[in-house]
Amino acid sequence: MPDVRRSRTPWQVTRSVWYAMFMREAISRTMADRMGWFWMIFEPVAFVGIMVFIRSFIRGDRLIVNAEFIPWMIMGLMGFFLVREGMMQGMGAINANSSLFAYRQVRPIDPVLVRNFLEGMLRTFVFLLFIAGGLMLGLEMNPDNAIRAMGAWLSLWTLGVGLGLCTSVAATMIPEVGRVIRMASLPLLIISGVIFPLNQLPHWLLEYLMLNPIPHGLETLRLGFFERYQVINGTSMLYFWMFTLSTIALGLLLHLRFAERLKAK
């Protein structure tokens, strides 16, 4: 009888590519460096410790309505890191996997999506460790509305994917863009309401700062943990998702338009 071989569907091919790249990235991130897991957990712990030390001087807990300061800040830091690392990981994904583009099944968008998925999984694991550790220390880390909290966390994860799609193309085509984005990450942390509440700012300034979608996601995440928490005026997940979906659409269009040039880089 003739040898009849079933050809794989495009989805099966893509799934195989993603799985292989995921395993490659996971091993590289967690096992290539003996201190990988340590730094992954120590970075946010150290940052929170520094902020708590500063709090003892500025009494930041008095500025938060119906929420403990330390859990409030942990939510902000974890959510911001989720978005920031999605954006940063996207920038280096294409160049780090350029050798794989010799295979026609691999496209420049594949390492970007795989890296963002892996980063989100790792950040979620670290966040759960923070919640468990906070509960053992007696902090109010138990979400009042778990569905809202999970929805906000996944929303921030999706925003990181959209930003990663855009920055991966921009930083690969124009390396200077990557340097500018890295320089902007610290000011972005400050104006996103991560370490101090934006409600204390003048209304005219707050209107401009709320054009940034990150505070909308962070405030919704905090509201999921503290049901009586007073969110920033103008918080809207509708605006957040309009921005996020626009960013994803732009990123996909950029990858479609410059796919061949990205492979040649």
Short mmCIF file of C-alpha atoms in Angstrom, two decimals:
data_model
loop_
_atom_site.label_atom_id
_atom_site.label_comp_id
_atom_site.label_asym_id
_atom_site.label_seq_id
_atom_site.Cartn_x
_atom_site.Cartn_y
_atom_site.Cartn_z
CA MET A 1 0.00 0.00 0.00
CA PRO A 2 1.25 3.53 -0.71
CA ASP A 3 2.67 5.51 2.21
CA VAL A 4 0.10 8.16 2.96
CA ARG A 5 1.43 10.86 5.27
CA ARG A 6 -0.90 13.34 6.82
CA SER A 7 0.37 16.90 6.55
CA ARG A 8 0.15 18.98 9.69
CA THR A 9 -2.15 21.96 9.87
CA PRO A 10 -0.68 25.48 10.29
CA TRP A 11 -1.93 25.54 13.88
CA GLN A 12 -0.16 22.27 14.68
CA VAL A 13 3.07 23.63 13.21
CA THR A 14 2.78 26.88 15.17
CA ARG A 15 1.99 25.03 18.39
CA SER A 16 5.07 22.84 17.94
CA VAL A 17 7.23 25.92 17.33
CA TRP A 18 5.87 27.67 20.42
CA TYR A 19 6.38 24.60 22.60
CA ALA A 20 9.98 24.15 21.45
CA MET A 21 10.76 27.83 21.96
CA PHE A 22 9.03 27.86 25.34
CA MET A 23 11.16 24.98 26.60
CA ARG A 24 14.28 26.67 25.23
CA GLU A 25 13.44 29.97 26.95
CA ALA A 26 12.36 28.32 30.19
CA ILE A 27 15.60 26.37 30.52
CA SER A 28 17.62 29.46 29.64
CA ARG A 29 15.83 31.67 32.19
CA THR A 30 15.67 29.26 35.12
CA MET A 31 18.61 26.86 34.77
CA ALA A 32 21.36 28.54 32.77
CA ASP A 33 22.08 30.92 35.66
CA ARG A 34 22.44 29.37 39.10
CA MET A 35 21.16 32.60 40.68
CA GLY A 36 18.26 33.05 38.25
CA TRP A 37 15.52 32.09 40.70
CA PHE A 38 17.15 34.08 43.49
CA TRP A 39 17.24 37.36 41.54
CA MET A 40 13.73 36.80 40.22
CA ILE A 41 12.41 36.83 43.79
CA PHE A 42 14.99 39.10 45.42
CA GLU A 43 14.46 42.06 43.05
CA PRO A 44 10.83 42.79 44.05
CA VAL A 45 11.53 41.91 47.70
CA ALA A 46 14.43 44.38 47.80
CA PHE A 47 12.37 47.05 46.08
CA VAL A 48 9.51 46.64 48.56
CA GLY A 49 12.00 46.73 51.44
CA ILE A 50 13.46 50.01 50.20
CA MET A 51 10.01 51.54 49.79
CA VAL A 52 8.99 50.44 53.30
CA PHE A 53 12.17 52.04 54.67
CA ILE A 54 11.33 55.29 52.88
CA ARG A 55 7.77 55.05 54.21
CA SER A 56 9.05 55.34 57.76
CA PHE A 57 10.11 58.90 56.90
CA ILE A 58 7.23 60.11 54.72
CA ARG A 59 4.42 58.15 56.45
CA GLY A 60 3.00 57.03 53.11
CA ASP A 61 0.42 54.83 54.84
CA ARG A 62 -1.55 57.94 55.76
CA LEU A 63 -2.10 58.70 52.08
CA ILE A 64 -3.92 55.43 51.30
CA VAL A 65 -7.67 55.30 51.88
CA ASN A 66 -9.06 51.95 53.11
CA ALA A 67 -5.94 49.91 52.28
CA GLU A 68 -2.74 48.94 54.08
CA PHE A 69 0.28 50.65 52.59
CA ILE A 70 2.59 47.64 52.21
CA PRO A 71 0.05 45.35 50.43
CA TRP A 72 -1.07 48.36 48.36
CA MET A 73 2.49 48.94 47.21
CA ILE A 74 3.13 45.24 46.56
CA MET A 75 0.12 45.16 44.21
CA GLY A 76 1.45 48.16 42.36
CA LEU A 77 4.99 46.83 42.04
CA MET A 78 3.96 43.37 40.92
CA GLY A 79 1.49 44.71 38.37
CA PHE A 80 3.97 47.26 37.03
CA PHE A 81 6.78 44.71 36.76
CA LEU A 82 4.42 42.44 34.82
CA VAL A 83 3.84 45.17 32.21
CA ARG A 84 7.42 46.46 32.19
CA GLU A 85 9.04 43.06 31.76
CA GLY A 86 6.60 42.17 28.99
CA MET A 87 7.74 45.31 27.20
CA MET A 88 11.45 44.74 27.93
CA GLN A 89 11.48 41.04 27.06
CA GLY A 90 9.88 41.82 23.72
CA MET A 91 12.72 44.17 22.77
CA GLY A 92 15.41 41.51 22.88
CA ALA A 93 13.38 38.53 21.75
CA ILE A 94 13.99 38.84 17.99
CA ASN A 95 17.76 39.36 18.10
CA ALA A 96 18.21 36.62 20.71
CA ASN A 97 16.47 34.09 18.45
CA SER A 98 17.67 35.30 15.05
CA SER A 99 19.42 32.00 14.32
CA LEU A 100 16.07 30.20 14.46
CA PHE A 101 14.70 32.19 11.53
CA ALA A 102 16.59 29.87 9.19
CA TYR A 103 13.61 27.55 9.71
CA ARG A 104 10.71 28.78 7.63
CA GLN A 105 8.21 27.72 10.32
CA VAL A 106 9.65 30.28 12.77
CA ARG A 107 8.49 33.87 12.44
CA PRO A 108 9.78 36.96 14.30
CA ILE A 109 6.55 37.23 16.28
CA ASP A 110 6.95 33.74 17.78
CA PRO A 111 9.79 34.50 20.25
CA VAL A 112 8.04 37.69 21.34
CA LEU A 113 4.82 35.86 22.24
CA VAL A 114 6.68 32.96 23.87
CA ARG A 115 8.85 35.27 25.98
CA ASN A 116 5.84 37.25 27.15
CA PHE A 117 3.97 34.10 28.07
CA LEU A 118 6.93 32.75 30.04
CA GLU A 119 7.50 36.09 31.76
CA GLY A 120 3.85 36.25 32.75
CA MET A 121 3.97 32.74 34.20
CA LEU A 122 7.08 33.54 36.23
CA ARG A 123 5.69 36.86 37.48
CA THR A 124 2.44 35.17 38.47
CA PHE A 125 4.40 32.58 40.45
CA VAL A 126 6.36 35.32 42.25
CA PHE A 127 3.15 37.25 42.95
CA LEU A 128 1.57 34.16 44.51
CA LEU A 129 4.67 33.78 46.69
CA PHE A 130 4.25 37.37 47.85
CA ILE A 131 0.59 36.75 48.68
CA ALA A 132 1.42 33.59 50.64
CA GLY A 133 4.30 35.28 52.45
CA GLY A 134 2.20 38.33 53.27
CA LEU A 135 -0.60 36.20 54.71
CA MET A 136 1.89 34.35 56.91
CA LEU A 137 3.20 37.71 58.17
CA GLY A 138 -0.31 38.89 58.97
CA LEU A 139 -0.71 41.35 56.09
CA GLU A 140 -4.07 41.85 54.38
CA MET A 141 -3.14 40.05 51.15
CA ASN A 142 -6.34 38.05 50.78
CA PRO A 143 -8.37 39.42 47.82
CA ASP A 144 -11.88 40.61 48.63
CA ASN A 145 -12.91 40.04 45.01
CA ALA A 146 -10.72 37.31 43.52
CA ILE A 147 -12.37 37.43 40.09
CA ARG A 148 -11.71 41.17 39.74
CA ALA A 149 -8.14 40.73 40.94
CA MET A 150 -7.45 37.91 38.47
CA GLY A 151 -9.10 39.86 35.67
CA ALA A 152 -6.95 42.92 36.38
CA TRP A 153 -3.80 40.77 36.55
CA LEU A 154 -4.56 39.13 33.20
CA SER A 155 -5.37 42.56 31.75
CA LEU A 156 -1.97 43.91 32.79
CA TRP A 157 -0.36 40.79 31.34
CA THR A 158 -2.14 41.43 28.03
CA LEU A 159 -0.97 45.06 28.01
CA GLY A 160 2.60 43.82 28.42
CA VAL A 161 2.10 41.54 25.41
CA GLY A 162 0.82 44.43 23.29
CA LEU A 163 3.69 46.71 24.29
CA GLY A 164 6.16 43.88 23.71
CA LEU A 165 4.87 43.37 20.17
CA CYS A 166 5.41 47.05 19.39
CA THR A 167 8.78 47.47 21.12
CA SER A 168 10.14 44.26 19.56
CA VAL A 169 9.77 45.75 16.08
CA ALA A 170 10.80 49.29 17.01
CA ALA A 171 13.91 48.30 19.01
CA THR A 172 15.05 45.79 16.38
CA MET A 173 14.65 48.22 13.49
CA ILE A 174 16.05 51.22 15.41
CA PRO A 175 18.32 50.17 18.33
CA GLU A 176 18.22 53.68 19.82
CA VAL A 177 14.53 53.20 20.57
CA GLY A 178 15.40 50.41 22.99
CA ARG A 179 17.72 52.71 24.95
CA VAL A 180 15.03 55.38 25.21
CA ILE A 181 12.46 52.85 26.44
CA ARG A 182 14.83 51.56 29.12
CA MET A 183 15.52 55.11 30.28
CA ALA A 184 11.78 55.82 30.47
CA SER A 185 10.99 52.81 32.66
CA LEU A 186 11.83 54.57 35.95
CA PRO A 187 9.80 57.75 35.25
CA LEU A 188 6.98 55.48 34.08
CA LEU A 189 7.05 53.71 37.45
CA ILE A 190 6.67 57.03 39.25
CA ILE A 191 3.84 58.43 37.12
CA SER A 192 1.90 55.14 37.17
CA GLY A 193 0.99 55.41 40.84
CA VAL A 194 3.10 52.45 41.87
CA ILE A 195 4.78 53.87 44.98
CA PHE A 196 2.53 56.81 45.85
CA PRO A 197 -1.18 57.53 45.23
CA LEU A 198 -1.92 59.79 42.29
CA ASN A 199 -5.11 61.05 43.94
CA GLN A 200 -2.98 63.53 45.88
CA LEU A 201 -1.97 65.34 42.68
CA PRO A 202 -3.81 68.35 41.23
CA HIS A 203 -6.76 67.50 39.01
CA TRP A 204 -5.30 69.21 35.94
CA LEU A 205 -2.14 67.09 36.19
CA LEU A 206 -4.04 63.90 36.97
CA GLU A 207 -6.01 64.23 33.71
CA TYR A 208 -2.78 63.95 31.74
CA LEU A 209 -1.29 61.17 33.86
CA MET A 210 -4.43 59.06 33.43
CA LEU A 211 -3.76 58.90 29.70
CA ASN A 212 -1.26 56.26 30.78
CA PRO A 213 -3.20 52.95 30.86
CA ILE A 214 -1.08 51.33 33.58
CA PRO A 215 -2.71 53.17 36.54
CA HIS A 216 -6.14 52.00 35.37
CA GLY A 217 -5.02 48.36 35.60
CA LEU A 218 -3.16 48.81 38.88
CA GLU A 219 -6.06 50.54 40.58
CA THR A 220 -8.46 47.80 39.47
CA LEU A 221 -6.04 45.18 40.79
CA ARG A 222 -5.90 46.95 44.14
CA LEU A 223 -9.68 47.26 44.22
CA GLY A 224 -9.87 43.49 43.81
CA PHE A 225 -7.86 43.07 47.03
CA PHE A 226 -9.42 45.95 49.00
CA GLU A 227 -13.14 46.23 48.31
CA ARG A 228 -13.48 49.61 50.05
CA TYR A 229 -10.39 51.08 48.41
CA GLN A 230 -10.89 54.51 46.83
CA VAL A 231 -9.53 54.26 43.29
CA ILE A 232 -8.07 57.18 41.35
CA ASN A 233 -10.67 59.46 39.82
CA GLY A 234 -11.19 58.53 36.17
CA THR A 235 -10.14 54.87 36.46
CA SER A 236 -11.70 53.01 33.53
CA MET A 237 -11.05 49.49 32.34
CA LEU A 238 -12.88 50.37 29.12
CA TYR A 239 -10.14 52.89 28.33
CA PHE A 240 -7.52 50.38 29.43
CA TRP A 241 -8.78 47.71 27.03
CA MET A 242 -9.23 50.16 24.16
CA PHE A 243 -5.59 51.13 24.56
CA THR A 244 -4.47 47.51 24.99
CA LEU A 245 -6.33 46.19 21.95
CA SER A 246 -5.06 49.12 19.86
CA THR A 247 -1.50 48.33 20.96
CA ILE A 248 -1.90 44.64 20.09
CA ALA A 249 -3.37 45.52 16.68
CA LEU A 250 -0.50 47.95 16.00
CA GLY A 251 2.07 45.37 17.07
CA LEU A 252 0.56 42.69 14.81
CA LEU A 253 0.49 45.10 11.86
CA LEU A 254 4.14 46.05 12.43
CA HIS A 255 5.17 42.39 12.52
CA LEU A 256 3.18 41.68 9.37
CA ARG A 257 4.66 44.68 7.55
CA PHE A 258 8.31 44.21 8.56
CA ALA A 259 8.49 40.41 8.94
CA GLU A 260 11.14 39.93 6.24
CA ARG A 261 13.28 42.85 7.43
CA LEU A 262 13.16 41.54 10.98
CA LYS A 263 14.39 38.15 9.81
CA ALA A 264 17.29 39.81 7.98
CA LYS A 265 18.44 41.76 11.03
#
